[in-house]
Amino acid sequence: MDRHVPVLLNEVLEALNLASGKNVIDCTLGDAGHSEEILKATSPDGKLLGIDADAESILRAKKFLYEYGDRVVFERNNFEHLQDIVKEQNFQPVDGILMDFGWSSPQFEERGRGFSFAKTDEPLDMRYDTYLKCVHTADEPPLGIDGKPLYGKCTAAEHVNMKSAEELEEVFKKYGEEKLSKEIAAAIVEKREGYALETVGDLVDVILEVYRKKLKTEKEVPWIGGIHPATKVFQALRISVNDELGVIERVLPQAIETLASGGRLAVITFHSVEDRIVKHYFKSQDKKLITIITKKPIIASDQEAEENPRSRSAKLRIIEKM
Ligand SMILES: C[S@@+](CC[C@H](N)C(=O)[O-])C[C@H]1O[C@@H](n2cnc3c(N)ncnc32)[C@H](O)[C@@H]1O
């Protein structure tokens, strides 16, 4: 399995103002590409707390960071519990925090989670944290829109098989800006009357059928300006399944609270809605609790964008705790 290539690596290292002995939290450890360089820059005694919701990411990161021994503390958890984790691990003072949202390349390409519409045989899962289970009891209703308290627990298959047409339409619109949200939601509800949609291919087939009908074409895949018709629905489902915007909103205040005075927070987003949340939150706290270091987000150089396509949508924002 190829290792994930960290985006904006040099920019992140510079952003965090690293030096020997500094303690850093990586909220999205992944394949530990950023973390490994952070450990080098804080050697010999700086510590790193590496958090990831995905047990397999933690296992891989342990292998990559083996040589750093007890300088690293691993935590399989959702970063939305940041303050509790820091307390339990007694990890203080905190000089730097990194967040690099979304999926890692092995998760997307090779781990059978159903993140990619191209992997038609994979189960429709899309959770980062596969430990959580979708439990329905008489007292706990199944899914509302982003149905708290069930977010993050239900697979994408459970979402598409259980949500109402209206709820699905809203998810596709809100998180994917999918133009055919209504038609796709209606087609899903019709299809699942016969059998449950279980695989990536089951959902892709429904989406392609809707597009073929709309565009009056027989083409197997009616590409739209080079984009696969399932792209937006898959993005929307992943965001909804993991409540990706909600966790960002909840973690940012905790990160600022957790930082020591003069500590730095570096946040990388890959989506305009994510970036807007970060930008607005930072603005709301500027000159009160923090100083904004990046008036405009840092983006990848031409060379990085060329070498690593994922970096093309990356935006890095940095603040310093007052
Ligand atoms: C883009 S990857 C990080 C890559 C990493 N910086 C590297 O250099 O390899 C994002 C990671 O964050 C994890 N993740 C996503 N949402 C999370 C959440 N709410 N809590 C904890 N981890 C999460 C994913 O499982 C994934 O491993």
mmCIF file of C-alpha atoms and ligand atoms in Angstrom:
data_model
loop_
_atom_site.group_PDB
_atom_site.id
_atom_site.type_symbol
_atom_site.label_atom_id
_atom_site.label_comp_id
_atom_site.label_asym_id
_atom_site.label_seq_id
_atom_site.Cartn_x
_atom_site.Cartn_y
_atom_site.Cartn_z
ATOM 1 C CA MET A 1 0.000 0.000 0.000
ATOM 2 C CA ASP A 2 1.557 3.326 -1.018
ATOM 3 C CA ARG A 3 2.085 5.834 1.754
ATOM 4 C CA HIS A 4 -0.020 9.026 1.757
ATOM 5 C CA VAL A 5 1.953 12.042 0.527
ATOM 6 C CA PRO A 6 1.581 14.901 3.041
ATOM 7 C CA VAL A 7 0.393 18.167 1.466
ATOM 8 C CA LEU A 8 2.020 21.567 2.077
ATOM 9 C CA LEU A 9 4.648 19.838 4.222
ATOM 10 C CA ASN A 10 7.274 22.598 4.356
ATOM 11 C CA GLU A 11 4.594 25.230 4.847
ATOM 12 C CA VAL A 12 3.139 23.274 7.801
ATOM 13 C CA LEU A 13 6.560 22.833 9.429
ATOM 14 C CA GLU A 14 7.198 26.548 9.143
ATOM 15 C CA ALA A 15 3.675 27.405 10.330
ATOM 16 C CA LEU A 16 4.109 25.478 13.568
ATOM 17 C CA ASN A 17 7.261 27.367 14.605
ATOM 18 C CA LEU A 18 8.938 24.120 15.614
ATOM 19 C CA ALA A 19 12.023 23.769 17.821
ATOM 20 C CA SER A 20 13.595 21.197 20.128
ATOM 21 C CA GLY A 21 11.368 20.160 22.988
ATOM 22 C CA LYS A 22 8.078 21.492 21.577
ATOM 23 C CA ASN A 23 4.925 19.422 22.042
ATOM 24 C CA VAL A 24 2.593 19.054 19.077
ATOM 25 C CA ILE A 25 -0.803 17.435 18.494
ATOM 26 C CA ASP A 26 -1.568 15.973 15.079
ATOM 27 C CA CYS A 27 -5.377 15.656 15.083
ATOM 28 C CA THR A 28 -5.414 13.757 11.773
ATOM 29 C CA LEU A 29 -2.439 11.424 11.976
ATOM 30 C CA GLY A 30 -3.153 9.388 8.793
ATOM 31 C CA ASP A 31 0.093 7.943 7.453
ATOM 32 C CA ALA A 32 2.066 10.252 9.780
ATOM 33 C CA GLY A 33 3.882 12.086 6.978
ATOM 34 C CA HIS A 34 3.518 15.447 8.720
ATOM 35 C CA SER A 35 4.064 13.905 12.151
ATOM 36 C CA GLU A 36 7.339 12.258 11.196
ATOM 37 C CA GLU A 37 8.820 15.567 10.081
ATOM 38 C CA ILE A 38 7.418 17.324 13.154
ATOM 39 C CA LEU A 39 9.193 14.762 15.343
ATOM 40 C CA LYS A 40 12.468 15.385 13.523
ATOM 41 C CA ALA A 41 12.095 19.136 13.939
ATOM 42 C CA THR A 42 11.340 18.859 17.668
ATOM 43 C CA SER A 43 14.016 16.290 18.494
ATOM 44 C CA PRO A 44 15.447 15.121 20.771
ATOM 45 C CA ASP A 45 12.673 15.485 23.335
ATOM 46 C CA GLY A 46 9.595 17.131 21.792
ATOM 47 C CA LYS A 47 6.483 14.979 22.133
ATOM 48 C CA LEU A 48 3.706 14.263 19.663
ATOM 49 C CA LEU A 49 0.108 13.252 20.361
ATOM 50 C CA GLY A 50 -1.253 11.587 17.220
ATOM 51 C CA ILE A 51 -5.023 11.239 16.918
ATOM 52 C CA ASP A 52 -6.970 9.368 14.244
ATOM 53 C CA ALA A 53 -10.491 7.956 14.216
ATOM 54 C CA ASP A 54 -9.424 5.083 11.982
ATOM 55 C CA ALA A 55 -7.855 2.092 13.758
ATOM 56 C CA GLU A 56 -6.013 1.038 10.608
ATOM 57 C CA SER A 57 -4.467 4.510 10.249
ATOM 58 C CA ILE A 58 -3.199 4.267 13.819
ATOM 59 C CA LEU A 59 -1.634 0.859 13.110
ATOM 60 C CA ARG A 60 0.112 2.157 10.002
ATOM 61 C CA ALA A 61 1.299 5.289 11.805
ATOM 62 C CA LYS A 62 2.735 3.167 14.628
ATOM 63 C CA LYS A 63 4.865 1.391 12.070
ATOM 64 C CA PHE A 64 6.039 4.635 10.441
ATOM 65 C CA LEU A 65 6.862 6.271 13.787
ATOM 66 C CA TYR A 66 8.312 3.199 15.531
ATOM 67 C CA GLU A 67 11.798 4.689 15.869
ATOM 68 C CA TYR A 68 10.493 7.664 17.863
ATOM 69 C CA GLY A 69 9.500 5.402 20.781
ATOM 70 C CA ASP A 70 7.864 7.095 23.735
ATOM 71 C CA ARG A 71 8.075 10.541 22.179
ATOM 72 C CA VAL A 72 4.771 9.618 20.499
ATOM 73 C CA VAL A 73 1.392 8.996 22.118
ATOM 74 C CA PHE A 74 -1.298 7.418 19.893
ATOM 75 C CA GLU A 75 -5.018 7.929 20.361
ATOM 76 C CA ARG A 76 -7.698 6.261 18.259
ATOM 77 C CA ASN A 77 -10.504 8.712 18.688
ATOM 78 C CA ASN A 78 -12.503 11.416 16.988
ATOM 79 C CA PHE A 79 -10.648 14.738 17.219
ATOM 80 C CA GLU A 80 -13.894 16.369 18.255
ATOM 81 C CA HIS A 81 -13.031 15.060 21.757
ATOM 82 C CA LEU A 82 -9.736 16.973 21.712
ATOM 83 C CA GLN A 83 -9.953 18.537 25.173
ATOM 84 C CA ASP A 84 -10.909 15.262 26.867
ATOM 85 C CA ILE A 85 -8.094 13.446 25.067
ATOM 86 C CA VAL A 86 -5.506 16.031 26.110
ATOM 87 C CA LYS A 87 -6.708 15.809 29.694
ATOM 88 C CA GLU A 88 -6.696 12.026 29.795
ATOM 89 C CA GLN A 89 -3.251 11.819 28.198
ATOM 90 C CA ASN A 90 -2.012 14.664 30.385
ATOM 91 C CA PHE A 91 -0.390 16.115 27.275
ATOM 92 C CA GLN A 92 0.712 19.618 28.192
ATOM 93 C CA PRO A 93 1.832 22.270 27.404
ATOM 94 C CA VAL A 94 0.684 22.215 23.776
ATOM 95 C CA ASP A 95 2.859 24.327 21.467
ATOM 96 C CA GLY A 96 1.340 23.338 18.141
ATOM 97 C CA ILE A 97 -1.738 21.666 16.674
ATOM 98 C CA LEU A 98 -2.191 20.381 13.122
ATOM 99 C CA MET A 99 -5.425 19.435 11.330
ATOM 100 C CA ASP A 100 -5.331 17.983 7.814
ATOM 101 C CA PHE A 101 -8.931 17.058 7.077
ATOM 102 C CA GLY A 102 -10.468 14.345 4.920
ATOM 103 C CA TRP A 103 -9.161 10.946 3.871
ATOM 104 C CA SER A 104 -5.688 9.541 3.355
ATOM 105 C CA SER A 105 -4.764 7.966 0.020
ATOM 106 C CA PRO A 106 -4.722 4.358 1.304
ATOM 107 C CA GLN A 107 -8.164 4.856 2.877
ATOM 108 C CA PHE A 108 -9.521 6.163 -0.407
ATOM 109 C CA GLU A 109 -7.804 3.809 -2.775
ATOM 110 C CA GLU A 110 -7.151 0.559 -1.009
ATOM 111 C CA ARG A 111 -8.993 -0.016 2.195
ATOM 112 C CA GLY A 112 -12.417 -1.147 1.016
ATOM 113 C CA ARG A 113 -14.359 1.681 2.651
ATOM 114 C CA GLY A 114 -16.365 2.674 -0.413
ATOM 115 C CA PHE A 115 -15.067 6.284 -0.479
ATOM 116 C CA SER A 116 -14.458 6.102 -4.229
ATOM 117 C CA PHE A 117 -17.198 5.673 -6.831
ATOM 118 C CA ALA A 118 -14.655 3.823 -8.969
ATOM 119 C CA LYS A 119 -14.447 0.864 -6.555
ATOM 120 C CA THR A 120 -17.796 -0.624 -7.505
ATOM 121 C CA ASP A 121 -17.370 -3.913 -5.567
ATOM 122 C CA GLU A 122 -16.657 -2.248 -2.222
ATOM 123 C CA PRO A 123 -19.322 -2.006 0.489
ATOM 124 C CA LEU A 124 -20.896 1.441 0.872
ATOM 125 C CA ASP A 125 -19.331 2.280 4.233
ATOM 126 C CA MET A 126 -17.501 5.661 4.178
ATOM 127 C CA ARG A 127 -16.914 5.844 7.945
ATOM 128 C CA TYR A 128 -13.460 6.817 9.183
ATOM 129 C CA ASP A 129 -14.250 5.078 12.441
ATOM 130 C CA THR A 130 -15.548 1.598 11.748
ATOM 131 C CA TYR A 131 -15.774 0.765 15.471
ATOM 132 C CA LEU A 132 -18.943 2.792 15.818
ATOM 133 C CA LYS A 133 -22.172 0.980 15.123
ATOM 134 C CA CYS A 134 -25.520 2.202 13.916
ATOM 135 C CA VAL A 135 -27.871 1.275 16.731
ATOM 136 C CA HIS A 136 -31.566 1.928 16.625
ATOM 137 C CA THR A 137 -33.747 1.501 19.653
ATOM 138 C CA ALA A 138 -37.338 2.382 20.319
ATOM 139 C CA ASP A 139 -36.181 5.527 22.187
ATOM 140 C CA GLU A 140 -33.578 6.533 19.693
ATOM 141 C CA PRO A 141 -35.007 7.431 16.305
ATOM 142 C CA PRO A 142 -33.021 6.288 13.279
ATOM 143 C CA LEU A 143 -31.672 9.015 11.038
ATOM 144 C CA GLY A 144 -32.698 12.612 11.001
ATOM 145 C CA ILE A 145 -30.829 14.910 8.694
ATOM 146 C CA ASP A 146 -27.281 14.336 9.901
ATOM 147 C CA GLY A 147 -29.193 12.669 12.667
ATOM 148 C CA LYS A 148 -27.489 13.414 15.911
ATOM 149 C CA PRO A 149 -26.678 11.453 17.989
ATOM 150 C CA LEU A 150 -26.138 8.876 15.293
ATOM 151 C CA TYR A 151 -23.692 10.751 13.087
ATOM 152 C CA GLY A 152 -20.501 8.915 12.346
ATOM 153 C CA LYS A 153 -22.021 5.627 13.431
ATOM 154 C CA CYS A 154 -24.028 4.636 10.382
ATOM 155 C CA THR A 155 -22.534 3.485 7.114
ATOM 156 C CA ALA A 156 -23.300 5.204 3.839
ATOM 157 C CA ALA A 157 -25.431 2.157 2.942
ATOM 158 C CA GLU A 158 -27.488 2.716 6.094
ATOM 159 C CA HIS A 159 -27.915 6.374 5.153
ATOM 160 C CA VAL A 160 -29.122 5.660 1.612
ATOM 161 C CA ASN A 161 -31.387 2.807 2.701
ATOM 162 C CA MET A 162 -32.966 4.570 5.679
ATOM 163 C CA LYS A 163 -33.190 8.293 5.040
ATOM 164 C CA SER A 164 -36.296 9.722 3.443
ATOM 165 C CA ALA A 165 -36.165 11.097 -0.093
ATOM 166 C CA GLU A 166 -36.310 14.635 1.331
ATOM 167 C CA GLU A 167 -33.401 14.005 3.679
ATOM 168 C CA LEU A 168 -31.271 12.458 0.945
ATOM 169 C CA GLU A 169 -32.052 15.334 -1.384
ATOM 170 C CA GLU A 170 -30.960 17.823 1.256
ATOM 171 C CA VAL A 171 -27.695 15.971 1.893
ATOM 172 C CA PHE A 172 -26.837 15.847 -1.826
ATOM 173 C CA LYS A 173 -27.679 19.535 -2.218
ATOM 174 C CA LYS A 174 -26.072 20.853 0.933
ATOM 175 C CA TYR A 175 -22.792 18.940 0.850
ATOM 176 C CA GLY A 176 -22.442 18.177 -2.863
ATOM 177 C CA GLU A 177 -24.284 20.978 -4.654
ATOM 178 C CA GLU A 178 -25.631 18.159 -6.853
ATOM 179 C CA LYS A 179 -28.013 19.568 -9.469
ATOM 180 C CA LEU A 180 -30.044 16.355 -9.786
ATOM 181 C CA SER A 181 -30.399 15.878 -5.994
ATOM 182 C CA LYS A 182 -34.163 15.479 -6.116
ATOM 183 C CA GLU A 183 -34.140 13.007 -9.007
ATOM 184 C CA ILE A 184 -31.302 10.929 -7.515
ATOM 185 C CA ALA A 185 -32.963 10.829 -4.072
ATOM 186 C CA ALA A 186 -36.261 9.707 -5.644
ATOM 187 C CA ALA A 187 -34.497 7.051 -7.725
ATOM 188 C CA ILE A 188 -32.706 5.687 -4.631
ATOM 189 C CA VAL A 189 -35.977 5.406 -2.726
ATOM 190 C CA GLU A 190 -37.604 3.628 -5.668
ATOM 191 C CA LYS A 191 -34.696 1.243 -6.145
ATOM 192 C CA ARG A 192 -34.401 0.249 -2.498
ATOM 193 C CA GLU A 193 -38.000 -0.982 -2.447
ATOM 194 C CA GLY A 194 -36.790 -4.026 -4.329
ATOM 195 C CA TYR A 195 -33.542 -4.598 -2.442
ATOM 196 C CA ALA A 196 -31.108 -2.718 -0.227
ATOM 197 C CA LEU A 197 -28.279 -0.796 -1.856
ATOM 198 C CA GLU A 198 -25.158 -2.357 -0.409
ATOM 199 C CA THR A 199 -22.217 -1.699 -2.665
ATOM 200 C CA VAL A 200 -20.649 1.315 -4.321
ATOM 201 C CA GLY A 201 -21.785 -0.144 -7.651
ATOM 202 C CA ASP A 202 -25.430 -0.291 -6.498
ATOM 203 C CA LEU A 203 -25.426 3.457 -5.833
ATOM 204 C CA VAL A 204 -23.367 4.383 -8.890
ATOM 205 C CA ASP A 205 -25.828 2.467 -11.110
ATOM 206 C CA VAL A 206 -28.759 4.493 -9.745
ATOM 207 C CA ILE A 207 -26.926 7.798 -10.317
ATOM 208 C CA LEU A 208 -25.847 6.864 -13.839
ATOM 209 C CA GLU A 209 -29.400 5.845 -14.729
ATOM 210 C CA VAL A 210 -30.733 9.217 -13.551
ATOM 211 C CA TYR A 211 -28.124 11.078 -15.616
ATOM 212 C CA ARG A 212 -28.699 8.936 -18.728
ATOM 213 C CA LYS A 213 -32.405 9.691 -18.523
ATOM 214 C CA LYS A 214 -31.852 13.409 -17.967
ATOM 215 C CA LEU A 215 -29.279 13.751 -20.740
ATOM 216 C CA LYS A 216 -31.179 11.377 -23.018
ATOM 217 C CA THR A 217 -28.099 9.329 -23.752
ATOM 218 C CA GLU A 218 -27.271 5.635 -23.960
ATOM 219 C CA LYS A 219 -23.669 6.210 -22.908
ATOM 220 C CA GLU A 220 -22.591 3.893 -20.080
ATOM 221 C CA VAL A 221 -21.033 6.834 -18.187
ATOM 222 C CA PRO A 222 -22.302 10.249 -19.310
ATOM 223 C CA TRP A 223 -19.290 12.308 -18.119
ATOM 224 C CA ILE A 224 -20.115 15.955 -17.461
ATOM 225 C CA GLY A 225 -17.196 18.210 -18.437
ATOM 226 C CA GLY A 226 -14.721 15.471 -17.463
ATOM 227 C CA ILE A 227 -16.433 14.820 -14.133
ATOM 228 C CA HIS A 228 -18.058 11.484 -13.266
ATOM 229 C CA PRO A 229 -21.769 11.940 -12.450
ATOM 230 C CA ALA A 230 -21.341 10.184 -9.075
ATOM 231 C CA THR A 231 -18.620 12.567 -7.820
ATOM 232 C CA LYS A 232 -20.836 15.024 -5.950
ATOM 233 C CA VAL A 233 -23.160 12.479 -4.383
ATOM 234 C CA PHE A 234 -20.184 10.499 -3.056
ATOM 235 C CA GLN A 235 -18.615 13.637 -1.588
ATOM 236 C CA ALA A 236 -21.921 14.643 0.004
ATOM 237 C CA LEU A 237 -22.498 11.225 1.537
ATOM 238 C CA ARG A 238 -18.985 11.062 2.994
ATOM 239 C CA ILE A 239 -19.381 14.504 4.583
ATOM 240 C CA SER A 240 -22.770 13.542 5.990
ATOM 241 C CA VAL A 241 -21.769 10.072 7.218
ATOM 242 C CA ASN A 242 -18.852 11.514 9.230
ATOM 243 C CA ASP A 243 -20.496 14.857 10.073
ATOM 244 C CA GLU A 244 -17.313 16.390 8.693
ATOM 245 C CA LEU A 245 -18.438 19.998 8.991
ATOM 246 C CA GLY A 246 -19.869 19.537 12.485
ATOM 247 C CA VAL A 247 -16.635 18.087 13.865
ATOM 248 C CA ILE A 248 -14.649 21.019 12.456
ATOM 249 C CA GLU A 249 -16.998 23.488 14.133
ATOM 250 C CA ARG A 250 -16.675 21.640 17.424
ATOM 251 C CA VAL A 251 -12.888 21.124 17.408
ATOM 252 C CA LEU A 252 -11.702 24.659 16.561
ATOM 253 C CA PRO A 253 -12.655 26.309 19.887
ATOM 254 C CA GLN A 254 -11.158 23.347 21.765
ATOM 255 C CA ALA A 255 -7.900 23.658 19.833
ATOM 256 C CA ILE A 256 -7.549 27.331 20.686
ATOM 257 C CA GLU A 257 -8.389 26.658 24.308
ATOM 258 C CA THR A 258 -5.819 23.826 24.409
ATOM 259 C CA LEU A 259 -2.889 25.805 22.982
ATOM 260 C CA ALA A 260 -0.357 27.423 25.270
ATOM 261 C CA SER A 261 0.187 31.156 24.829
ATOM 262 C CA GLY A 262 2.257 31.686 21.658
ATOM 263 C CA GLY A 263 1.250 28.230 20.363
ATOM 264 C CA ARG A 264 0.307 27.783 16.717
ATOM 265 C CA LEU A 265 -2.657 26.068 15.025
ATOM 266 C CA ALA A 266 -2.343 25.026 11.368
ATOM 267 C CA VAL A 267 -5.470 23.858 9.525
ATOM 268 C CA ILE A 268 -5.584 22.344 6.031
ATOM 269 C CA THR A 269 -8.961 22.102 4.263
ATOM 270 C CA PHE A 270 -9.858 20.636 0.879
ATOM 271 C CA HIS A 271 -13.311 22.022 0.307
ATOM 272 C CA SER A 272 -14.660 25.581 0.130
ATOM 273 C CA VAL A 273 -17.331 24.921 2.779
ATOM 274 C CA GLU A 274 -14.703 23.590 5.209
ATOM 275 C CA ASP A 275 -12.431 26.548 4.528
ATOM 276 C CA ARG A 276 -15.288 28.998 5.124
ATOM 277 C CA ILE A 277 -15.963 27.518 8.560
ATOM 278 C CA VAL A 278 -12.275 27.835 9.532
ATOM 279 C CA LYS A 279 -11.930 31.363 8.121
ATOM 280 C CA HIS A 280 -15.054 32.671 9.878
ATOM 281 C CA TYR A 281 -14.167 31.096 13.190
ATOM 282 C CA PHE A 282 -10.651 32.527 13.096
ATOM 283 C CA LYS A 283 -12.033 35.966 12.200
ATOM 284 C CA SER A 284 -14.485 35.838 15.100
ATOM 285 C CA GLN A 285 -11.606 35.224 17.554
ATOM 286 C CA ASP A 286 -8.988 37.524 15.981
ATOM 287 C CA LYS A 287 -7.394 39.954 18.478
ATOM 288 C CA LYS A 288 -9.482 38.406 21.286
ATOM 289 C CA LEU A 289 -7.831 35.015 21.766
ATOM 290 C CA ILE A 290 -5.693 34.687 18.674
ATOM 291 C CA THR A 291 -3.702 36.475 16.028
ATOM 292 C CA ILE A 292 -4.338 35.422 12.451
ATOM 293 C CA ILE A 293 -1.019 34.696 10.761
ATOM 294 C CA THR A 294 -2.377 34.017 7.265
ATOM 295 C CA LYS A 295 -4.628 36.807 5.988
ATOM 296 C CA LYS A 296 -5.056 34.683 2.873
ATOM 297 C CA PRO A 297 -4.749 30.887 2.888
ATOM 298 C CA ILE A 298 -1.504 29.306 1.730
ATOM 299 C CA ILE A 299 -1.927 27.089 -1.332
ATOM 300 C CA ALA A 300 0.330 24.556 -3.037
ATOM 301 C CA SER A 301 3.166 25.693 -5.286
ATOM 302 C CA ASP A 302 2.891 24.896 -8.991
ATOM 303 C CA GLN A 303 5.430 22.143 -8.508
ATOM 304 C CA GLU A 304 3.522 20.485 -5.659
ATOM 305 C CA ALA A 305 0.222 20.792 -7.543
ATOM 306 C CA GLU A 306 1.850 19.083 -10.484
ATOM 307 C CA GLU A 307 3.365 16.275 -8.415
ATOM 308 C CA ASN A 308 0.454 15.667 -6.035
ATOM 309 C CA PRO A 309 -3.026 16.347 -7.511
ATOM 310 C CA ARG A 310 -4.635 16.189 -4.050
ATOM 311 C CA SER A 311 -2.709 19.330 -3.039
ATOM 312 C CA ARG A 312 -4.500 21.407 -5.696
ATOM 313 C CA SER A 313 -7.546 22.008 -3.515
ATOM 314 C CA ALA A 314 -5.604 22.331 -0.228
ATOM 315 C CA LYS A 315 -5.769 25.582 1.774
ATOM 316 C CA LEU A 316 -3.660 26.187 4.869
ATOM 317 C CA ARG A 317 -4.671 28.726 7.515
ATOM 318 C CA ILE A 318 -2.549 29.524 10.570
ATOM 319 C CA ILE A 319 -3.242 31.320 13.840
ATOM 320 C CA GLU A 320 -1.233 32.013 16.994
ATOM 321 C CA LYS A 321 -2.728 31.918 20.467
ATOM 322 C CA MET A 322 -2.321 35.242 22.281
HETATM 323 C C1 LIG B 1 -5.662 13.686 5.048
HETATM 324 S S1 LIG B 1 -5.448 12.370 6.170
HETATM 325 C C2 LIG B 1 -4.064 12.907 7.108
HETATM 326 C C3 LIG B 1 -2.763 12.621 6.438
HETATM 327 C C4 LIG B 1 -1.554 12.926 7.289
HETATM 328 N N1 LIG B 1 -1.397 14.320 7.560
HETATM 329 C C5 LIG B 1 -0.280 12.383 6.656
HETATM 330 O O1 LIG B 1 0.656 13.146 6.433
HETATM 331 O O2 LIG B 1 -0.233 11.183 6.374
HETATM 332 C C6 LIG B 1 -6.749 12.622 7.292
HETATM 333 C C7 LIG B 1 -6.847 11.589 8.421
HETATM 334 O O3 LIG B 1 -7.772 12.114 9.376
HETATM 335 C C8 LIG B 1 -8.591 11.078 9.863
HETATM 336 N N2 LIG B 1 -9.838 11.699 10.284
HETATM 337 C C9 LIG B 1 -10.822 12.223 9.514
HETATM 338 N N3 LIG B 1 -11.802 12.717 10.282
HETATM 339 C C10 LIG B 1 -11.421 12.503 11.578
HETATM 340 C C11 LIG B 1 -12.009 12.805 12.840
HETATM 341 N N4 LIG B 1 -13.172 13.436 12.934
HETATM 342 N N5 LIG B 1 -11.336 12.452 13.957
HETATM 343 C C12 LIG B 1 -10.126 11.833 13.878
HETATM 344 N N6 LIG B 1 -9.534 11.510 12.719
HETATM 345 C C13 LIG B 1 -10.180 11.847 11.573
HETATM 346 C C14 LIG B 1 -8.735 10.099 8.711
HETATM 347 O O4 LIG B 1 -8.999 8.811 9.207
HETATM 348 C C15 LIG B 1 -7.369 10.216 8.011
HETATM 349 O O5 LIG B 1 -6.495 9.220 8.451
#
